[in-house]
Amino acid sequence: MASSAVVPSLLFCLVLLVSPYLAYSYPTSYTHGGKHYVLHSNSDPRQPGQTPTCSSVHSGRSSSDGVPVLHRLSPCSPLGGARNQEKATTTVADVLHRDALRLRSLRGEDNHGAPAPAPGPSAPGGGGVSIPVRGDPIEARPGAFEYHVVAGFGTPAQELTVGFDTYTSGATLLKCTPCAATEPCDQAFEPSASSSLAQVPCGSPDCPFHGCSGPSCTFSLGTNNTLLGNVTFVTDKLTLTSSATVENFRFACMEAGFRPRDNSTGILDLSRNSHSLASRASSSPGTVAFSYCLPSSPSTVGFLSLRAPKPELSGRKVSYTPLRSNPGNGNMYVVELVGVGLGGRDLSVPPTAFAGDTLVDLHTTFTYLRPEAYSVLRDNFRQWMTEYKPAPPLGVLDTCYNFTGRNFFSVPAITLKFNGGADVDMSMNGIMYFPDPGNHFSIACLAFAAAPTNAREAAVVGNRAQSSMEVVYDVRGGKVGFVPYRC
Ligand SMILES: *[C@@H]1O[C@H](CO)[C@@H](O)[C@H](O)[C@H]1NC(C)=O
Ligand SMILES: *[C@@H]1O[C@H](CO)[C@@H](O)[C@H](O)[C@H]1NC(C)=O
Ligand SMILES: *[C@@H]1O[C@H](CO)[C@@H](O)[C@H](O)[C@H]1NC(C)=O
Ligand SMILES: *[C@@H]1O[C@H](CO)[C@@H](O)[C@H](O)[C@H]1NC(C)=O
């Protein structure tokens, strides 16, 4: 190890060499020799206490990349992120609570009642639709609004802010008019204003409700005693960008009593279901069904791209891992994690610790491994970090450091190794969680945790691990790919 006097000047030279990678990162950070270095920069354009504005948001994407993806707390979000800046710095407790709810939802433990009376027909590789009979189906999907896009529904297109998710009940859910008298209605889709809307007939293979009555595919949803409203399957045109449109896109119109909790209009379904947007985005040999790049912080912009060009055809380095078949829940994409690398070396984790399904999830924040895998990662990580001052744990994040007052620090690189030789290097934001996102020289925790012992899946790769990567869903090719440093 070089002495601390030499290291900073060496770092400075390296920083100049890799400066293209620094365009949007503060503090200055880069990777070298199996380590991520973070340097204190004097050129921080932001000032402490300054309220972020939409114009200060960095867009690392180009307009051809697809529709912009915003974090729910982005100052550019139409959902009030800017209006609620005091809430924009979420507390760690809030993040951990959202993760706990999401993990429970992934395990199917929060089903309010039974699924819809009869599941819809299942296409190969696609599950049915399961909308709970009781309660609000959107409330039943906690944490599904971490990221948003603005999409156009109908003709002329009604621009609506919707969350998107790869793990859904198998249908796009949209709040529609008429709204209940007591509900705000400005963010609802108006079916009567669209010239291209068509009803799905009751009894048609596209209608998942076998209990519907009347001509249309309608089902009444309520709580135990009260009718919440009707859910009706319809088809209409979907416009993501001028070049990404889907005719006759099927979605569930939810009338009256439904209100997505964060003012968005609903959830866009990118699941493996045969009716999802992913399945409808018929891909050609040069494209994949869809891809996304999640913004690494609320102040950056990502993208969601339908029929995205295959990254390898644009000369980008992509690591693919095969999709596993998933008889348990055909709507979920599952892959297989086979190992974890730390600082350029493979950790010796018993292979059984990874056996089974791994979910790459959009709305889980941290990455959860089985306890026997997590403990190996944590113990080895701690050995690399002995020179830093430990900080108290934050909930399930039990490996924290206090970098206050330092001029630089480094952490070992972490590589997720997927089946098929896909080695995915995580960015600094994937490895460490900074409770104060504007200040890396404060408390930072390893952004991994032990999964609950009753977890069905071997691992859940959260959205921090995916930050600044393009994740490519080649549904037709049966694989998921990762393109690092893409946004
Ligand atoms: C939803 O919108 C209302 C009115 O526009 C606003 O007062 C409220 O803060 C918003 N809620 C969120 C979570 O943004
Ligand atoms: C609805 O009924 C179920 C079971 O009977 C009960 O557990 C639940 O608390 C009830 N929900 C409401 C909102 O009353
Ligand atoms: C909901 O559906 C039921 C039965 O199809 C119908 O009688 C009722 O009028 C509908 N409610 C609304 C608000 O459209
Ligand atoms: C981190 O270290 C600084 C300086 O040593 C100290 O003032 C601060 O209280 C520490 N924070 C925590 C959470 O331990």
XYZ file of C-alpha atoms in Angstrom, residues 25-296:
272
model
C -20.452 12.554 -10.661
C -19.817 14.431 -7.541
C -17.822 13.665 -5.584
C -15.173 12.540 -7.992
C -14.966 8.792 -8.153
C -13.400 6.147 -10.305
C -12.328 2.512 -10.298
C -8.812 1.173 -10.429
C -7.213 -2.123 -9.508
C -10.283 -3.701 -7.937
C -11.144 -0.618 -5.876
C -13.518 2.300 -6.167
C -11.969 5.585 -5.050
C -13.964 8.604 -3.961
C -12.193 11.949 -3.711
C -13.320 15.142 -2.097
C -13.878 17.629 -4.876
C -13.705 21.380 -4.440
C -15.790 21.995 -7.499
C -19.158 20.917 -6.159
C -21.662 23.015 -8.076
C -24.244 22.517 -5.352
C -24.247 24.452 -2.132
C -25.302 23.017 1.206
C -28.949 23.697 1.926
C -29.650 24.626 -1.683
C -32.992 23.281 -2.889
C -32.479 21.196 -6.006
C -34.444 22.498 -8.956
C -35.464 20.742 -12.116
C -33.006 22.768 -14.177
C -30.120 21.419 -12.072
C -31.070 17.849 -12.938
C -28.465 16.137 -15.071
C -29.665 14.258 -18.065
C -27.105 11.670 -19.088
C -29.424 10.307 -21.748
C -29.931 11.203 -25.355
C -33.349 11.741 -26.855
C -33.029 8.539 -28.893
C -32.698 6.490 -25.700
C -36.408 6.402 -24.999
C -38.732 7.980 -22.512
C -37.119 9.758 -19.513
C -37.280 7.917 -16.180
C -37.511 10.017 -13.029
C -37.202 9.011 -9.419
C -40.304 9.812 -7.384
C -38.293 12.452 -5.492
C -36.851 14.126 -8.570
C -37.406 17.886 -8.640
C -38.617 17.312 -12.234
C -41.219 14.743 -11.231
C -44.783 15.859 -11.933
C -45.736 14.047 -8.748
C -44.731 16.762 -6.387
C -41.116 15.832 -5.679
C -40.231 19.513 -6.035
C -43.188 20.648 -4.015
C -42.202 18.332 -1.203
C -38.492 18.955 -1.015
C -38.465 18.678 2.743
C -39.583 15.103 2.235
C -37.166 14.573 -0.638
C -34.388 13.504 1.676
C -36.090 10.295 2.701
C -35.083 8.895 6.009
C -33.246 5.589 6.160
C -36.190 4.225 8.116
C -38.506 5.096 5.216
C -36.257 3.358 2.679
C -35.954 0.257 4.863
C -39.705 0.202 5.444
C -40.396 0.373 1.697
C -37.937 -2.464 1.133
C -39.549 -4.631 3.790
C -42.990 -4.097 2.218
C -41.669 -4.819 -1.242
C -39.898 -8.012 -0.184
C -43.105 -9.182 1.458
C -45.021 -8.373 -1.715
C -42.486 -10.328 -3.824
C -43.124 -13.309 -1.572
C -46.876 -12.916 -2.136
C -47.517 -12.440 1.577
C -49.651 -9.350 1.254
C -52.422 -10.635 -0.976
C -55.645 -9.044 0.096
C -57.960 -11.937 -0.434
C -57.878 -14.363 -3.307
C -56.851 -13.493 -6.836
C -59.435 -12.643 -9.487
C -62.128 -15.305 -9.852
C -60.365 -17.121 -12.636
C -56.956 -16.436 -14.063
C -56.693 -15.461 -17.677
C -55.297 -17.742 -20.303
C -51.569 -18.224 -19.932
C -49.385 -17.876 -22.948
C -46.110 -19.776 -22.958
C -43.828 -18.040 -20.490
C -46.614 -15.811 -19.229
C -48.667 -16.117 -16.083
C -52.272 -15.120 -15.591
C -53.642 -11.924 -14.185
C -54.178 -11.885 -10.451
C -56.014 -8.872 -9.186
C -57.170 -9.210 -5.585
C -60.927 -9.375 -5.163
C -60.852 -7.071 -2.173
C -59.044 -3.831 -1.695
C -57.246 -1.478 -4.004
C -54.988 -3.412 -6.388
C -52.539 -0.538 -6.500
C -52.376 -0.256 -2.730
C -51.583 -3.970 -2.852
C -48.342 -3.206 -4.680
C -46.352 -1.170 -2.183
C -43.267 0.560 -3.441
C -44.228 0.246 -7.084
C -43.742 3.949 -7.644
C -40.041 4.403 -7.091
C -39.575 5.352 -10.756
C -41.927 7.048 -13.201
C -42.362 7.805 -16.848
C -44.872 9.996 -18.665
C -46.793 7.936 -21.208
C -49.561 8.833 -23.641
C -52.768 6.801 -23.505
C -55.486 6.963 -26.155
C -56.085 9.222 -29.172
C -55.333 12.071 -28.855
C -52.711 10.933 -26.350
C -53.476 11.804 -22.740
C -50.116 12.348 -21.052
C -50.142 10.564 -17.712
C -47.458 9.904 -15.126
C -47.201 6.208 -14.364
C -44.883 3.969 -12.408
C -43.486 0.956 -14.197
C -42.665 -2.451 -12.922
C -41.438 -5.836 -14.112
C -43.248 -7.562 -11.249
C -46.980 -6.890 -11.433
C -50.337 -8.596 -11.166
C -49.986 -9.155 -14.919
C -51.874 -6.088 -16.080
C -51.289 -2.377 -16.511
C -53.502 -0.623 -13.950
C -54.759 2.871 -14.663
C -56.973 5.204 -12.702
C -59.831 6.243 -14.997
C -62.807 8.561 -14.916
C -65.409 8.671 -13.477
C -63.689 9.370 -10.168
C -65.440 9.270 -6.814
C -66.863 12.669 -5.887
C -64.385 13.040 -3.034
C -61.317 12.185 -5.113
C -59.080 14.512 -7.124
C -59.529 13.580 -10.774
C -56.897 15.594 -12.642
C -54.535 12.652 -13.100
C -57.128 10.150 -14.349
C -57.417 8.700 -17.857
C -60.626 9.745 -19.572
C -61.836 6.819 -21.714
C -64.645 8.827 -23.288
C -62.120 11.331 -24.686
C -60.232 8.706 -26.677
C -61.305 7.797 -30.201
C -59.250 4.607 -30.290
C -60.521 2.987 -27.099
C -62.206 -0.394 -27.448
C -63.919 -2.599 -24.901
C -62.707 -6.140 -24.284
C -65.831 -8.331 -24.520
C -66.743 -10.370 -21.482
C -65.865 -13.977 -22.265
C -63.096 -13.066 -24.715
C -59.736 -14.775 -24.129
C -58.367 -11.313 -23.301
C -60.789 -10.874 -20.420
C -59.316 -12.382 -17.255
C -62.606 -12.091 -15.338
C -64.814 -15.094 -15.774
C -67.355 -13.645 -13.398
C -68.106 -10.568 -15.468
C -71.630 -9.832 -16.518
C -72.827 -7.634 -19.322
C -71.041 -6.948 -22.577
C -67.719 -5.627 -21.272
C -64.935 -7.143 -19.206
C -65.868 -5.491 -15.926
C -65.458 -6.605 -12.378
C -66.547 -4.825 -9.199
C -63.954 -4.454 -6.488
C -64.630 -3.612 -2.915
C -63.418 -3.859 0.612
C -65.370 -6.134 2.928
C -68.399 -3.875 3.088
C -67.932 -1.101 0.560
C -67.791 -1.100 -3.221
C -64.600 0.655 -4.313
C -65.482 0.733 -7.988
C -65.344 -1.197 -11.214
C -62.289 -2.481 -13.012
C -62.750 -2.754 -16.775
C -60.305 -4.209 -19.268
C -60.047 -2.102 -22.412
C -57.586 -1.689 -25.272
C -56.218 1.595 -26.546
C -53.176 3.110 -28.153
C -50.088 3.607 -25.989
C -47.497 6.226 -26.951
C -44.169 6.201 -25.121
C -42.251 8.235 -27.710
C -43.168 9.176 -31.256
C -41.373 6.045 -32.479
C -42.494 3.742 -29.649
C -46.230 3.188 -29.870
C -48.378 0.128 -29.294
C -51.842 -0.160 -30.871
C -54.590 -1.990 -28.992
C -52.630 -2.118 -25.766
C -54.676 -3.842 -23.092
C -54.989 -2.327 -19.636
C -57.313 -2.289 -16.655
C -59.286 0.918 -16.189
C -60.058 1.459 -12.519
C -62.971 3.740 -11.813
C -64.118 5.650 -8.808
C -62.524 4.748 -5.507
C -58.974 3.902 -6.560
C -56.235 6.357 -5.871
C -52.579 5.551 -6.350
C -51.032 6.864 -3.172
C -48.535 9.210 -4.782
C -50.699 11.060 -7.328
C -49.541 8.953 -10.257
C -52.143 7.457 -12.579
C -51.127 3.833 -12.314
C -48.528 1.200 -13.111
C -47.237 0.198 -16.510
C -46.875 -3.570 -16.663
C -43.539 -4.809 -18.010
C -43.947 -8.303 -16.599
C -43.570 -11.559 -18.469
C -47.362 -11.783 -18.829
C -48.520 -12.342 -22.400
C -50.426 -9.028 -22.335
C -47.723 -6.903 -20.769
C -46.058 -4.079 -22.616
C -42.935 -6.245 -22.755
C -44.781 -8.959 -24.656
C -46.578 -6.496 -26.916
C -43.372 -4.739 -27.931
C -42.724 -7.344 -30.591
C -39.005 -7.237 -31.063
C -37.133 -7.659 -34.322
C -33.769 -9.436 -34.574
C -31.964 -6.142 -33.928
C -33.949 -5.161 -30.857
C -34.901 -6.387 -27.420
C -38.356 -6.057 -25.855
C -37.319 -3.211 -23.573
C -34.504 -1.821 -21.530
C -34.162 0.724 -18.777
C -31.463 2.768 -17.143
C -32.350 3.827 -13.617
C -31.216 7.269 -12.499
C -28.541 6.892 -9.824
